[in-house]
XYZ file of C-alpha atoms in Angstrom:
436
model
C 21.192 -38.080 37.447
C 21.984 -39.422 34.630
C 25.798 -38.724 33.040
C 25.737 -36.650 29.792
C 29.389 -38.114 28.509
C 29.099 -35.392 25.357
C 28.488 -32.469 28.021
C 31.458 -34.049 30.118
C 34.047 -34.384 27.279
C 32.869 -30.609 26.000
C 33.385 -28.976 29.905
C 36.651 -30.805 30.114
C 37.793 -29.274 27.023
C 36.629 -25.664 27.613
C 38.299 -25.690 31.165
C 41.747 -27.610 30.190
C 41.735 -25.084 27.124
C 40.891 -22.339 29.029
C 43.079 -23.235 32.288
C 46.690 -23.621 29.699
C 45.396 -20.016 28.033
C 45.436 -18.535 31.548
C 48.202 -20.318 33.086
C 50.893 -18.935 29.612
C 49.374 -15.315 30.053
C 50.151 -15.084 33.525
C 53.458 -16.784 32.444
C 54.419 -14.268 30.324
C 54.198 -11.819 32.754
C 56.474 -13.659 34.972
C 53.446 -14.860 37.587
C 52.960 -18.438 37.891
C 51.053 -19.901 35.877
C 48.774 -21.680 38.531
C 47.610 -17.988 39.317
C 46.016 -17.677 36.081
C 43.876 -21.037 36.732
C 42.613 -20.441 39.896
C 41.122 -16.882 38.874
C 39.762 -18.076 35.808
C 38.055 -21.156 38.368
C 36.764 -17.975 40.764
C 34.952 -16.342 36.625
C 33.310 -19.360 35.601
C 31.681 -20.147 39.503
C 30.295 -16.431 39.521
C 30.279 -14.968 36.249
C 26.694 -14.377 35.042
C 25.525 -12.308 31.761
C 21.939 -11.672 32.165
C 20.100 -14.467 32.030
C 23.202 -16.300 30.822
C 25.108 -18.861 33.833
C 28.954 -20.221 32.586
C 28.288 -23.115 35.519
C 25.143 -24.302 34.042
C 26.672 -23.820 30.620
C 29.196 -25.795 31.729
C 26.878 -28.563 33.299
C 28.366 -27.006 36.873
C 25.032 -25.506 38.511
C 25.292 -25.139 41.574
C 28.706 -26.654 42.830
C 29.893 -24.052 44.870
C 26.697 -24.894 47.342
C 27.713 -28.527 46.757
C 24.841 -29.559 44.716
C 26.756 -31.679 42.509
C 26.133 -32.397 38.694
C 28.124 -35.490 37.757
C 30.057 -33.169 35.384
C 30.864 -31.619 38.014
C 31.511 -34.587 40.358
C 34.262 -35.680 37.275
C 35.939 -32.064 37.223
C 36.401 -33.031 41.282
C 37.786 -36.474 40.482
C 39.893 -34.722 37.514
C 41.378 -32.338 40.337
C 41.723 -34.526 42.931
C 44.115 -36.784 40.423
C 45.940 -33.791 39.310
C 47.029 -32.597 42.927
C 47.400 -36.667 43.558
C 49.666 -36.596 40.589
C 51.791 -33.258 41.192
C 52.958 -34.753 44.588
C 53.800 -38.016 43.307
C 56.034 -35.927 40.664
C 57.359 -34.635 43.569
C 58.421 -37.393 45.584
C 59.436 -38.541 42.845
C 62.459 -35.799 43.378
C 62.727 -36.146 46.632
C 65.690 -38.594 47.810
C 64.735 -39.924 51.619
C 68.515 -38.772 51.904
C 67.394 -35.379 51.251
C 64.566 -35.524 53.281
C 66.185 -36.799 56.576
C 68.961 -34.435 56.176
C 66.335 -31.499 56.866
C 64.474 -33.638 60.049
C 65.264 -31.624 62.717
C 64.116 -28.231 61.332
C 61.057 -29.455 59.331
C 59.987 -30.792 62.572
C 60.563 -27.581 63.842
C 59.120 -25.691 61.133
C 55.915 -27.682 60.592
C 55.352 -27.464 64.564
C 55.418 -23.626 65.374
C 53.437 -23.480 61.888
C 50.716 -25.320 63.256
C 50.851 -23.804 66.899
C 51.023 -20.597 66.299
C 48.147 -19.849 63.303
C 46.042 -22.127 65.250
C 46.563 -20.139 68.205
C 46.040 -16.847 66.875
C 42.605 -17.795 64.457
C 41.485 -19.122 67.976
C 41.520 -16.252 69.502
C 40.303 -13.268 67.147
C 37.264 -15.893 66.785
C 36.868 -16.665 70.204
C 37.169 -12.256 70.828
C 34.386 -10.873 67.733
C 32.188 -14.160 68.233
C 32.948 -16.301 71.546
C 31.724 -18.692 70.066
C 33.982 -22.267 71.362
C 33.276 -24.185 67.464
C 33.572 -21.447 65.662
C 36.771 -20.603 66.845
C 38.480 -23.807 66.774
C 37.746 -24.298 62.929
C 38.861 -21.656 62.405
C 41.788 -22.209 64.120
C 41.839 -25.615 61.963
C 41.412 -24.303 58.957
C 44.634 -21.785 59.551
C 46.866 -24.745 60.928
C 46.342 -26.391 56.895
C 49.486 -25.594 54.233
C 48.268 -27.053 51.018
C 51.948 -28.178 49.784
C 50.155 -28.944 46.094
C 50.166 -25.084 45.911
C 53.995 -24.370 46.843
C 55.450 -27.501 45.236
C 53.794 -26.347 41.663
C 55.753 -23.092 42.088
C 59.058 -24.831 43.107
C 58.538 -27.326 40.249
C 58.434 -24.725 37.813
C 61.519 -23.111 38.919
C 63.453 -26.659 38.651
C 64.199 -25.759 42.307
C 63.383 -29.029 44.212
C 66.570 -29.542 45.003
C 67.883 -26.974 46.603
C 67.771 -27.256 50.546
C 64.692 -24.030 51.363
C 62.296 -26.831 48.817
C 63.351 -29.860 50.606
C 62.228 -28.059 54.150
C 59.416 -26.930 52.356
C 58.417 -30.710 51.748
C 59.520 -32.502 54.774
C 57.266 -29.605 56.971
C 54.764 -30.117 54.471
C 54.141 -33.634 55.043
C 54.509 -33.180 59.064
C 52.169 -30.522 59.336
C 49.305 -32.508 57.138
C 50.057 -34.686 60.244
C 49.756 -32.350 62.843
C 47.065 -30.908 60.948
C 45.021 -34.161 60.900
C 45.538 -34.488 64.476
C 44.429 -31.331 65.386
C 41.175 -31.795 62.794
C 40.871 -35.018 64.958
C 40.560 -32.930 68.108
C 38.431 -30.459 66.837
C 35.773 -32.028 64.783
C 35.386 -34.753 67.588
C 35.317 -32.280 70.472
C 32.248 -30.907 68.621
C 30.649 -34.106 67.487
C 30.887 -35.708 71.089
C 31.385 -31.705 73.358
C 34.305 -33.676 74.430
C 37.946 -34.249 74.589
C 38.387 -38.023 73.621
C 42.208 -38.534 74.137
C 41.885 -42.251 72.971
C 41.047 -41.554 69.625
C 43.329 -38.918 69.261
C 46.768 -40.964 70.226
C 45.233 -43.782 68.070
C 45.317 -41.543 64.789
C 48.700 -39.752 65.936
C 50.035 -43.037 65.640
C 48.970 -44.501 63.120
C 49.662 -40.958 60.484
C 53.306 -41.115 62.431
C 53.592 -45.107 62.011
C 52.697 -44.845 57.858
C 54.605 -42.176 57.383
C 58.142 -43.430 59.182
C 57.133 -47.049 57.406
C 57.126 -45.536 53.908
C 60.256 -43.318 54.482
C 62.531 -47.019 55.980
C 61.193 -48.206 53.239
C 62.172 -46.267 50.901
C 65.373 -45.882 52.336
C 65.815 -49.859 52.913
C 63.933 -52.215 51.363
C 64.243 -51.134 47.931
C 68.029 -50.204 47.507
C 68.446 -53.930 48.453
C 65.889 -55.336 46.199
C 67.157 -52.856 43.727
C 70.688 -54.478 44.231
C 69.601 -57.849 44.634
C 67.954 -57.675 40.896
C 71.011 -56.718 39.576
C 73.671 -59.117 41.090
C 71.099 -61.571 39.811
C 71.038 -60.183 36.064
C 75.070 -60.076 35.907
C 75.311 -63.280 36.991
C 72.658 -64.559 34.254
C 75.085 -61.988 31.731
C 78.150 -63.890 33.219
C 77.040 -67.416 32.228
C 74.919 -66.348 29.506
C 76.801 -63.501 27.427
C 73.674 -62.881 24.906
C 71.114 -62.627 27.578
C 69.055 -59.941 27.621
C 67.689 -58.463 30.885
C 64.167 -57.885 31.151
C 62.761 -54.322 30.737
C 59.828 -54.133 33.423
C 57.407 -50.720 32.352
C 58.274 -49.278 35.448
C 55.425 -46.037 35.139
C 52.820 -49.240 35.182
C 54.217 -49.916 38.789
C 54.482 -46.103 39.852
C 51.083 -45.461 38.394
C 49.725 -47.801 40.770
C 51.644 -47.413 43.645
C 50.938 -43.390 43.245
C 46.987 -44.636 43.227
C 47.079 -47.109 46.218
C 49.342 -45.188 48.755
C 47.050 -42.207 48.466
C 44.434 -44.824 48.726
C 46.164 -46.060 51.948
C 46.643 -42.302 53.380
C 42.513 -41.711 52.810
C 41.962 -44.627 54.558
C 43.931 -43.803 57.759
C 42.835 -40.228 57.910
C 45.712 -38.060 55.408
C 45.270 -36.797 52.862
C 46.158 -38.568 49.600
C 48.250 -36.291 47.982
C 50.454 -37.585 51.622
C 50.555 -41.055 50.230
C 51.456 -40.184 46.664
C 54.373 -38.278 47.766
C 55.844 -40.742 49.813
C 54.980 -43.716 46.962
C 56.780 -41.369 44.954
C 60.053 -41.510 47.290
C 60.158 -45.180 46.862
C 61.106 -44.490 43.208
C 63.613 -41.356 43.578
C 66.524 -43.056 43.542
C 66.136 -44.575 40.359
C 63.465 -42.133 38.370
C 66.083 -41.256 36.237
C 67.208 -44.405 34.901
C 63.433 -45.015 34.403
C 62.196 -41.684 32.664
C 59.568 -41.600 34.982
C 59.681 -37.875 35.650
C 59.263 -37.222 31.667
C 56.698 -40.604 31.503
C 54.417 -38.473 34.490
C 55.118 -35.380 33.145
C 52.445 -35.428 30.399
C 50.098 -37.653 33.595
C 50.496 -34.331 35.087
C 49.820 -31.673 32.654
C 46.460 -33.366 31.987
C 45.023 -33.150 35.030
C 46.522 -30.674 37.342
C 45.405 -27.894 35.868
C 42.438 -28.920 36.436
C 42.731 -28.804 40.872
C 43.433 -25.378 40.216
C 40.669 -24.445 38.478
C 38.600 -26.594 41.565
C 40.460 -23.957 43.948
C 38.808 -21.610 42.054
C 35.339 -22.481 41.261
C 35.216 -22.336 45.188
C 34.563 -18.860 45.525
C 31.502 -17.521 46.126
C 31.276 -13.821 45.386
C 27.980 -13.617 46.108
C 27.842 -14.005 49.413
C 30.031 -11.174 50.121
C 28.535 -8.890 48.469
C 25.207 -9.695 49.825
C 26.897 -8.796 53.845
C 29.606 -6.815 53.155
C 30.988 -6.754 56.587
C 31.705 -10.398 55.371
C 35.075 -8.291 53.326
C 36.248 -6.762 56.823
C 36.974 -10.268 58.616
C 37.548 -11.794 55.791
C 40.671 -9.136 55.522
C 41.553 -9.714 58.265
C 41.337 -13.556 58.827
C 43.964 -13.167 55.435
C 46.753 -10.567 57.442
C 46.628 -13.061 59.629
C 47.127 -16.088 57.618
C 49.823 -14.841 55.938
C 51.357 -13.450 59.241
C 51.307 -16.493 61.456
C 52.204 -18.908 58.913
C 55.340 -17.007 57.491
C 56.505 -15.786 61.312
C 56.035 -19.828 62.615
C 57.490 -21.784 60.077
C 60.355 -18.797 59.835
C 60.719 -19.398 63.618
C 61.039 -22.631 63.939
C 63.568 -22.609 60.895
C 65.669 -20.053 62.329
C 65.525 -21.743 65.839
C 66.589 -25.061 64.366
C 69.961 -23.444 62.009
C 70.692 -19.972 64.135
C 72.940 -19.058 61.013
C 70.208 -19.803 58.117
C 69.907 -16.219 56.282
C 67.208 -14.279 56.196
C 66.422 -15.038 52.145
C 66.570 -18.918 53.066
C 63.979 -18.067 56.482
C 61.895 -15.722 54.185
C 61.742 -18.415 51.398
C 60.010 -21.256 54.163
C 57.842 -18.370 55.854
C 56.379 -17.636 52.621
C 56.376 -21.588 50.848
C 54.213 -22.779 54.014
C 51.789 -20.194 53.151
C 49.196 -20.740 50.708
C 45.720 -22.982 52.785
C 44.741 -24.308 49.314
C 42.568 -26.930 48.953
C 43.099 -28.131 52.492
C 41.623 -25.423 54.426
C 38.784 -25.687 52.045
C 38.164 -29.296 53.364
C 38.250 -28.738 57.061
C 35.658 -25.494 56.840
C 33.814 -28.117 54.762
C 33.642 -30.717 58.018
C 33.248 -27.967 59.826
C 29.634 -27.514 57.577
C 28.223 -30.686 57.406
C 29.084 -31.466 62.177
C 25.506 -30.160 63.696
C 25.276 -29.130 66.901
C 22.061 -28.857 69.210
C 20.083 -28.262 65.768
C 23.064 -25.377 64.220
C 25.856 -25.844 62.350
C 29.378 -25.870 63.802
C 30.614 -23.456 61.694
C 28.425 -20.599 60.110
C 28.162 -20.276 56.768
C 29.353 -16.901 56.335
C 32.784 -18.133 58.620
C 32.814 -20.687 55.576
C 32.984 -17.970 52.729
C 35.677 -16.415 54.633
C 38.231 -19.194 56.122
C 37.281 -20.515 51.737
C 38.776 -16.564 50.934
C 41.199 -17.004 52.780
C 42.130 -19.634 51.341
C 41.710 -18.686 47.852
C 44.158 -15.885 48.895
C 46.345 -17.306 50.625
C 46.964 -19.103 47.781
C 46.697 -16.542 45.057
C 49.495 -14.589 47.348
C 52.142 -16.651 48.212
C 52.876 -17.921 44.808
C 54.195 -14.910 43.237
C 56.476 -13.438 46.369
C 58.247 -17.742 46.664
C 59.133 -17.359 42.662
C 60.589 -13.684 43.282
C 62.227 -14.624 46.195
C 63.578 -18.206 45.012
C 64.401 -15.969 41.882
C 66.579 -13.325 43.911
C 68.641 -16.108 45.608
C 68.935 -18.296 42.792
C 69.068 -15.773 40.109
C 72.419 -16.748 38.542
C 71.990 -20.582 39.136
C 69.120 -21.511 37.448
C 67.226 -20.351 34.183
C 63.473 -20.775 33.737
C 61.744 -21.461 30.640
C 58.841 -22.048 29.475
C 59.028 -25.476 28.767
C 60.187 -25.997 32.385
C 56.360 -24.902 33.491
C 53.458 -27.727 33.297
């Protein structure tokens, strides 16, 4: 299919302008702007007036069912870049010592935040359908945590340095590693009908080594390199008072690292956003000096809205109109998804730090609740695996999982925002300029 450049540009302009407008309206009512962007995506994907179809007018028709036009594919790429750059900016504000200081708590939060949702999601589908593959993919989708959604809320509130924020971000990274291991188990069993322990161990070791290696580089190698360069410049300045120290463009290095580590993460089976986050941590100690946060803010502002609109576009409301019973199933799954993530992660935080106040436990539990694009990706994998001539995840359950992902994405941000503002009301004031 030939690429119509004019159509692509027009679509991007319209989507971006509408997204920012929706974000502004919701922000005016005290709600996170991303909710407006997601709802806009839902409207664009499902609005049909007579013979007029919005998606067709924008060159995005059939995007929901996967028959993607070139314009849709470019929008998808923009959305992926948006969440990658967003997580990089979160990494820029997350120093290694901040992350390691909450390591034990983050580990327990992530561990119970994986175990509890998986078991409950698996048990529910087995009880209702008694279908092993459906149950496994539902459990895997319930495990997911979309760090991009929560990160946007925390960043808008200027609270990335709060202890709860560090725990959530750390737990989300660990959750992603554990989630990929769960997905490897589930998809492997679906494809082969048996448990491949060697494949699971390989994925687990590679993922853990990748994450730990980047953290060690950020903690040891980067500071040593920075100090060596500083000593060299000081020595040259002492020898020659007229010496002008070089001013490298660190934005170029940061963009290369961001995209490069995102690619590496995808290559080893992790989400690209985790690689981007870890890449940001490499620059975190001196991000203020190089003005990277300010420079990346402009890039993030351009791309990130496409991500939230695209998440909303994944909802096919027609499926629920044609099969009303699906709404009941979806409602139960949404409630279970919210309760299990809140309970599992909150319990993990409380076990790790018994003196943690409930205000912090609530923030952590709600902050880990959004499934976002991660759960949708897992559902798409289940939809694509065929065993004995049948999909390992039915179209109906796929739509239920997508609605669950969207619902948790919409439910969590306003609650999280209120919880944060209630606890930190005297320390922080949010202005319109603070929002992306």
